[in-house]
Coordinates of N, CA, C and O in Angstrom, one line a residue:
M1 N -5.3 16.8 -9.4 CA -4.0 16.5 -8.8 C -3.9 16.8 -7.3 O -3.2 16.2 -6.6
I2 N -4.7 17.9 -6.9 CA -4.7 18.2 -5.5 C -5.3 17.1 -4.7 O -4.9 16.8 -3.6
K3 N -6.3 16.4 -5.3 CA -6.9 15.3 -4.5 C -5.9 14.2 -4.2 O -5.9 13.6 -3.2
F4 N -5.1 14.0 -5.2 CA -4.1 12.9 -5.0 C -3.1 13.3 -3.9 O -2.8 12.5 -3.0
W5 N -2.7 14.5 -3.8 CA -1.8 14.9 -2.7 C -2.4 14.9 -1.3 O -1.8 14.6 -0.3
I6 N -3.7 15.4 -1.3 CA -4.4 15.3 0.0 C -4.6 13.9 0.4 O -4.3 13.6 1.6
L7 N -4.9 13.0 -0.5 CA -5.1 11.6 -0.2 C -3.7 11.0 0.2 O -3.7 10.2 1.2
F8 N -2.7 11.3 -0.5 CA -1.4 10.8 -0.2 C -0.9 11.2 1.3 O -0.4 10.4 2.0
V9 N -1.1 12.5 1.6 CA -0.7 12.9 3.0 C -1.6 12.2 4.0 O -1.0 11.8 5.1
E10 N -2.9 12.1 3.8 CA -3.7 11.4 4.8 C -3.3 9.9 5.0 O -3.3 9.4 6.1
L11 N -3.1 9.3 3.8 CA -2.7 7.9 3.9 C -1.3 7.7 4.6 O -1.1 6.8 5.3
F12 N -0.4 8.6 4.3 CA 0.9 8.6 4.9 C 0.8 8.7 6.4 O 1.4 8.0 7.2
K13 N 0.0 9.7 6.9 CA -0.2 9.8 8.3 C -0.8 8.6 9.0 O -0.4 8.2 10.0
F14 N -1.8 8.0 8.3 CA -2.4 6.7 8.8 C -1.4 5.6 8.9 O -1.3 4.9 9.9
F15 N -0.5 5.4 7.8 CA 0.4 4.3 7.8 C 1.6 4.5 8.7 O 2.2 3.5 9.1
I16 N 1.9 5.7 9.1 CA 3.0 6.0 10.0 C 2.5 5.5 11.4 O 3.3 4.9 12.2
R17 N 1.3 5.8 11.7 CA 0.8 5.4 13.1 C 0.5 3.9 13.2 O 0.7 3.3 14.2
N18 N 0.1 3.3 12.1 CA -0.2 1.8 12.1 C 0.9 1.1 11.5 O 1.2 1.3 10.3
I19 N 1.5 0.2 12.2 CA 2.8 -0.3 11.9 C 2.9 -0.8 10.4 O 3.6 -0.3 9.6
I20 N 2.3 -1.9 10.1 CA 2.4 -2.4 8.7 C 1.1 -2.8 8.2 O 1.0 -3.8 7.4
S21 N 0.1 -2.1 8.5 CA -1.3 -2.5 8.1 C -1.5 -2.4 6.6 O -2.5 -3.0 6.1
W22 N -0.8 -1.6 5.9 CA -1.0 -1.5 4.4 C -0.8 -2.7 3.6 O -1.4 -2.9 2.6
I23 N 0.0 -3.6 4.1 CA 0.3 -4.8 3.4 C -0.9 -5.7 3.1 O -1.1 -6.2 2.1
G24 N -1.8 -5.7 4.1 CA -3.1 -6.4 4.0 C -4.0 -5.7 3.0 O -5.0 -6.4 2.5
L25 N -3.8 -4.4 2.8 CA -4.7 -3.7 1.9 C -4.1 -3.7 0.4 O -4.8 -3.8 -0.5
I26 N -2.8 -3.7 0.3 CA -2.2 -3.6 -1.0 C -2.0 -4.9 -1.7 O -2.3 -5.0 -2.9
A27 N -1.5 -5.9 -1.0 CA -1.2 -7.2 -1.7 C -2.3 -7.8 -2.4 O -2.2 -8.2 -3.6
P28 N -3.5 -8.0 -1.8 CA -4.6 -8.6 -2.6 C -5.0 -7.8 -3.8 O -5.3 -8.3 -4.9
H29 N -5.0 -6.5 -3.7 CA -5.4 -5.6 -4.9 C -4.4 -5.7 -6.0 O -4.8 -5.7 -7.2
V30 N -3.1 -5.7 -5.7 CA -2.1 -5.8 -6.7 C -2.2 -7.1 -7.4 O -2.1 -7.2 -8.6
I31 N -2.3 -8.2 -6.6 CA -2.4 -9.5 -7.2 C -3.7 -9.7 -8.1 O -3.6 -10.3 -9.1
R32 N -4.8 -9.1 -7.6 CA -6.0 -9.2 -8.4 C -5.9 -8.4 -9.7 O -6.4 -8.9 -10.7
L33 N -5.2 -7.3 -9.7 CA -4.9 -6.6 -10.9 C -4.1 -7.4 -11.9 O -4.3 -7.4 -13.1
L34 N -3.1 -8.1 -11.4 CA -2.2 -8.9 -12.2 C -2.8 -10.2 -12.7 O -2.5 -10.6 -13.9
F35 N -3.5 -10.9 -11.9 CA -3.9 -12.3 -12.2 C -5.4 -12.5 -12.3 O -5.9 -13.6 -12.5
G36 N -6.2 -11.4 -12.2 CA -7.7 -11.6 -12.4 C -8.4 -11.9 -11.1 O -7.8 -11.8 -10.0
N37 N -9.7 -12.3 -11.2 CA -10.5 -12.5 -10.0 C -10.6 -14.0 -9.6 O -11.5 -14.3 -8.8
N38 N -9.8 -14.8 -10.0 CA -9.8 -16.2 -9.6 C -9.3 -16.4 -8.2 O -8.1 -16.2 -8.0
N39 N -10.2 -16.6 -7.2 CA -9.8 -16.6 -5.8 C -8.8 -17.8 -5.5 O -8.1 -17.8 -4.5
Y40 N -8.8 -18.8 -6.3 CA -7.9 -19.9 -6.1 C -6.5 -19.5 -6.4 O -5.5 -20.0 -5.8
K41 N -6.3 -18.5 -7.2 CA -5.0 -17.9 -7.5 C -4.7 -16.8 -6.6 O -3.6 -16.6 -6.1
V42 N -5.7 -15.9 -6.3 CA -5.5 -14.7 -5.6 C -5.1 -14.9 -4.1 O -4.2 -14.2 -3.6
A43 N -5.7 -15.8 -3.5 CA -5.4 -16.0 -2.0 C -4.0 -16.4 -1.8 O -3.3 -15.8 -1.0
P44 N -3.5 -17.5 -2.4 CA -2.1 -17.9 -2.1 C -1.1 -16.9 -2.6 O -0.1 -16.6 -2.0
L45 N -1.4 -16.3 -3.8 CA -0.4 -15.3 -4.3 C -0.4 -14.0 -3.4 O 0.6 -13.4 -3.3
S46 N -1.6 -13.7 -2.8 CA -1.6 -12.5 -1.9 C -0.8 -12.8 -0.7 O -0.1 -11.9 -0.2
F47 N -0.8 -14.0 -0.2 CA 0.0 -14.3 1.0 C 1.5 -14.2 0.6 O 2.3 -13.6 1.4
M48 N 1.9 -14.7 -0.5 CA 3.3 -14.6 -0.9 C 3.7 -13.2 -1.2 O 4.8 -12.8 -0.9
C49 N 2.8 -12.4 -1.9 CA 3.1 -11.0 -2.2 C 3.3 -10.2 -0.9 O 4.2 -9.4 -0.8
G50 N 2.4 -10.4 0.1 CA 2.5 -9.7 1.4 C 3.8 -10.1 2.1 O 4.4 -9.2 2.7
A51 N 4.1 -11.3 2.1 CA 5.4 -11.7 2.8 C 6.6 -11.1 2.1 O 7.5 -10.7 2.7
A52 N 6.6 -11.1 0.7 CA 7.7 -10.5 0.0 C 7.8 -9.0 0.2 O 8.9 -8.5 0.4
L53 N 6.7 -8.3 0.3 CA 6.7 -6.9 0.5 C 7.2 -6.6 1.9 O 8.0 -5.6 2.1
L54 N 6.8 -7.4 2.9 CA 7.3 -7.2 4.3 C 8.8 -7.5 4.4 O 9.5 -6.7 5.0
L55 N 9.2 -8.5 3.7 CA 10.6 -8.9 3.7 C 11.5 -7.7 3.1 O 12.5 -7.4 3.6
F56 N 11.0 -7.2 2.0 CA 11.6 -6.1 1.3 C 11.7 -4.9 2.2 O 12.8 -4.3 2.3
A57 N 10.6 -4.5 2.8 CA 10.6 -3.3 3.6 C 11.5 -3.5 4.8 O 12.2 -2.6 5.2
D58 N 11.5 -4.7 5.4 CA 12.4 -4.9 6.6 C 13.8 -4.9 6.2 O 14.7 -4.3 6.9
T59 N 14.2 -5.4 5.0 CA 15.6 -5.4 4.6 C 16.0 -3.9 4.3 O 17.1 -3.5 4.7
V60 N 15.1 -3.1 3.7 CA 15.5 -1.7 3.4 C 15.6 -1.0 4.7 O 16.5 -0.2 4.9
A61 N 14.7 -1.2 5.7 CA 14.7 -0.5 6.9 C 16.0 -0.8 7.7 O 16.6 0.1 8.4
R62 N 16.5 -2.0 7.6 CA 17.7 -2.4 8.4 C 19.0 -1.9 7.7 O 20.0 -1.8 8.3
S63 N 19.0 -1.7 6.4 CA 20.2 -1.5 5.7 C 20.4 0.0 5.2 O 21.4 0.3 4.7
L64 N 19.4 0.9 5.4 CA 19.6 2.2 5.0 C 20.5 3.0 5.8 O 21.2 3.9 5.3
S65 N 20.6 2.8 7.1 CA 21.5 3.6 8.0 C 22.0 2.7 9.1 O 21.7 1.6 9.2
G66 N 22.9 3.3 9.9 CA 23.5 2.6 11.0 C 22.4 2.3 12.1 O 22.4 1.2 12.7
N67 N 21.5 3.2 12.3 CA 20.4 2.9 13.2 C 19.2 2.3 12.4 O 19.1 2.5 11.2
E68 N 18.4 1.5 13.1 CA 17.3 0.9 12.4 C 16.2 1.9 12.3 O 15.8 2.6 13.2
I69 N 15.7 2.0 11.1 CA 14.5 2.8 10.8 C 13.3 1.9 11.0 O 13.3 0.8 10.6
P70 N 12.2 2.5 11.6 CA 11.0 1.7 11.8 C 10.5 1.2 10.5 O 10.4 1.9 9.5
V71 N 10.0 -0.1 10.4 CA 9.5 -0.7 9.2 C 8.2 0.1 8.8 O 8.0 0.2 7.6
S72 N 7.5 0.7 9.7 CA 6.3 1.4 9.4 C 6.6 2.6 8.4 O 5.8 2.9 7.6
I73 N 7.7 3.2 8.6 CA 8.1 4.4 7.7 C 8.3 3.9 6.3 O 7.8 4.5 5.3
I74 N 9.0 2.8 6.2 CA 9.3 2.2 4.8 C 8.0 1.8 4.2 O 7.8 2.0 3.0
T75 N 7.2 1.1 4.9 CA 5.9 0.6 4.4 C 5.0 1.8 4.0 O 4.3 1.7 3.0
A76 N 5.1 2.8 4.8 CA 4.3 4.0 4.4 C 4.8 4.7 3.1 O 4.0 5.1 2.3
V77 N 6.1 4.8 3.0 CA 6.6 5.4 1.8 C 6.3 4.6 0.6 O 6.0 5.1 -0.5
I78 N 6.3 3.3 0.7 CA 5.9 2.4 -0.4 C 4.4 2.3 -0.6 O 3.9 2.4 -1.7
G79 N 3.7 2.1 0.5 CA 2.3 1.8 0.4 C 1.3 2.9 0.1 O 0.3 2.7 -0.6
A80 N 1.6 4.1 0.7 CA 0.7 5.2 0.5 C 0.4 5.6 -0.9 O -0.7 5.7 -1.4
P81 N 1.5 5.8 -1.8 CA 1.2 6.1 -3.2 C 0.5 5.0 -3.9 O -0.3 5.3 -4.8
I82 N 0.8 3.7 -3.6 CA 0.2 2.6 -4.3 C -1.3 2.6 -4.0 O -2.1 2.5 -4.9
L83 N -1.6 2.7 -2.7 CA -3.0 2.6 -2.3 C -3.8 3.9 -2.8 O -4.9 3.7 -3.3
A84 N -3.2 5.0 -2.8 CA -3.8 6.2 -3.3 C -4.1 6.1 -4.8 O -5.2 6.4 -5.3
Q85 N -3.2 5.5 -5.6 CA -3.4 5.4 -7.0 C -4.5 4.4 -7.3 O -5.3 4.6 -8.1
L86 N -4.5 3.3 -6.5 CA -5.5 2.3 -6.7 C -6.9 2.8 -6.4 O -7.9 2.6 -7.1
M87 N -7.0 3.6 -5.3 CA -8.3 4.2 -4.9 C -8.8 5.3 -5.9 O -9.9 5.3 -6.2
L88 N -7.9 6.1 -6.4 CA -8.3 7.1 -7.3 C -8.6 6.5 -8.7 O -9.5 7.0 -9.4
R89 N -7.9 5.5 -9.0 CA -8.2 4.8 -10.3 C -9.5 4.1 -10.3 O -10.2 4.1 -11.3
R90 N -9.9 3.5 -9.2 CA -11.2 2.8 -9.2 C -12.4 3.6 -9.2 O -13.3 3.4 -9.9
N91 N -12.5 4.6 -8.3 CA -13.7 5.4 -8.2 C -13.4 6.9 -8.3 O -13.7 7.7 -7.4
N92 N -12.9 7.3 -9.4 CA -12.4 8.7 -9.6 C -12.6 9.7 -8.5 O -11.7 9.9 -7.7
D93 N -13.8 10.3 -8.4 CA -13.9 11.3 -7.3 C -15.2 11.0 -6.5 O -15.7 11.9 -5.8
I94 N -15.8 9.8 -6.6 CA -17.1 9.6 -5.9 C -16.8 9.4 -4.4 O -17.5 10.0 -3.6
W95 N -15.8 8.7 -4.0 CA -15.7 8.3 -2.6 C -15.0 9.4 -1.8 O -15.1 9.5 -0.6
I96 N -14.2 10.2 -2.4 CA -13.4 11.2 -1.6 C -14.2 12.4 -1.1 O -13.8 12.9 -0.1
G97 N -15.2 12.7 -1.8 CA -16.1 13.8 -1.3 C -15.5 15.2 -1.4 O -15.9 16.1 -0.7
I98 N -14.5 15.4 -2.2 CA -14.0 16.8 -2.4 C -14.5 17.4 -3.7 O -14.5 16.8 -4.7

């Protein structure tokens, strides 16, 4: 469980600095988990999933408060745990080196 929190904090720091980079990492993996490895389905569905995720994050960022919250914070809050879970589920503890 400690590995998960270390990974979560590091991913969160990365995604706060990089504006919306997690969408390109998350969308194809989520679609591949849902629809399999058929690239004829994965590519267009990944584009649509990425667009929907960005639209959702932008809507949340604009409507949470009177001031606009940067989209990178919303995407980091959503994306860091998803990517951490995907990475930990795929390669248990081989890649993290802890």
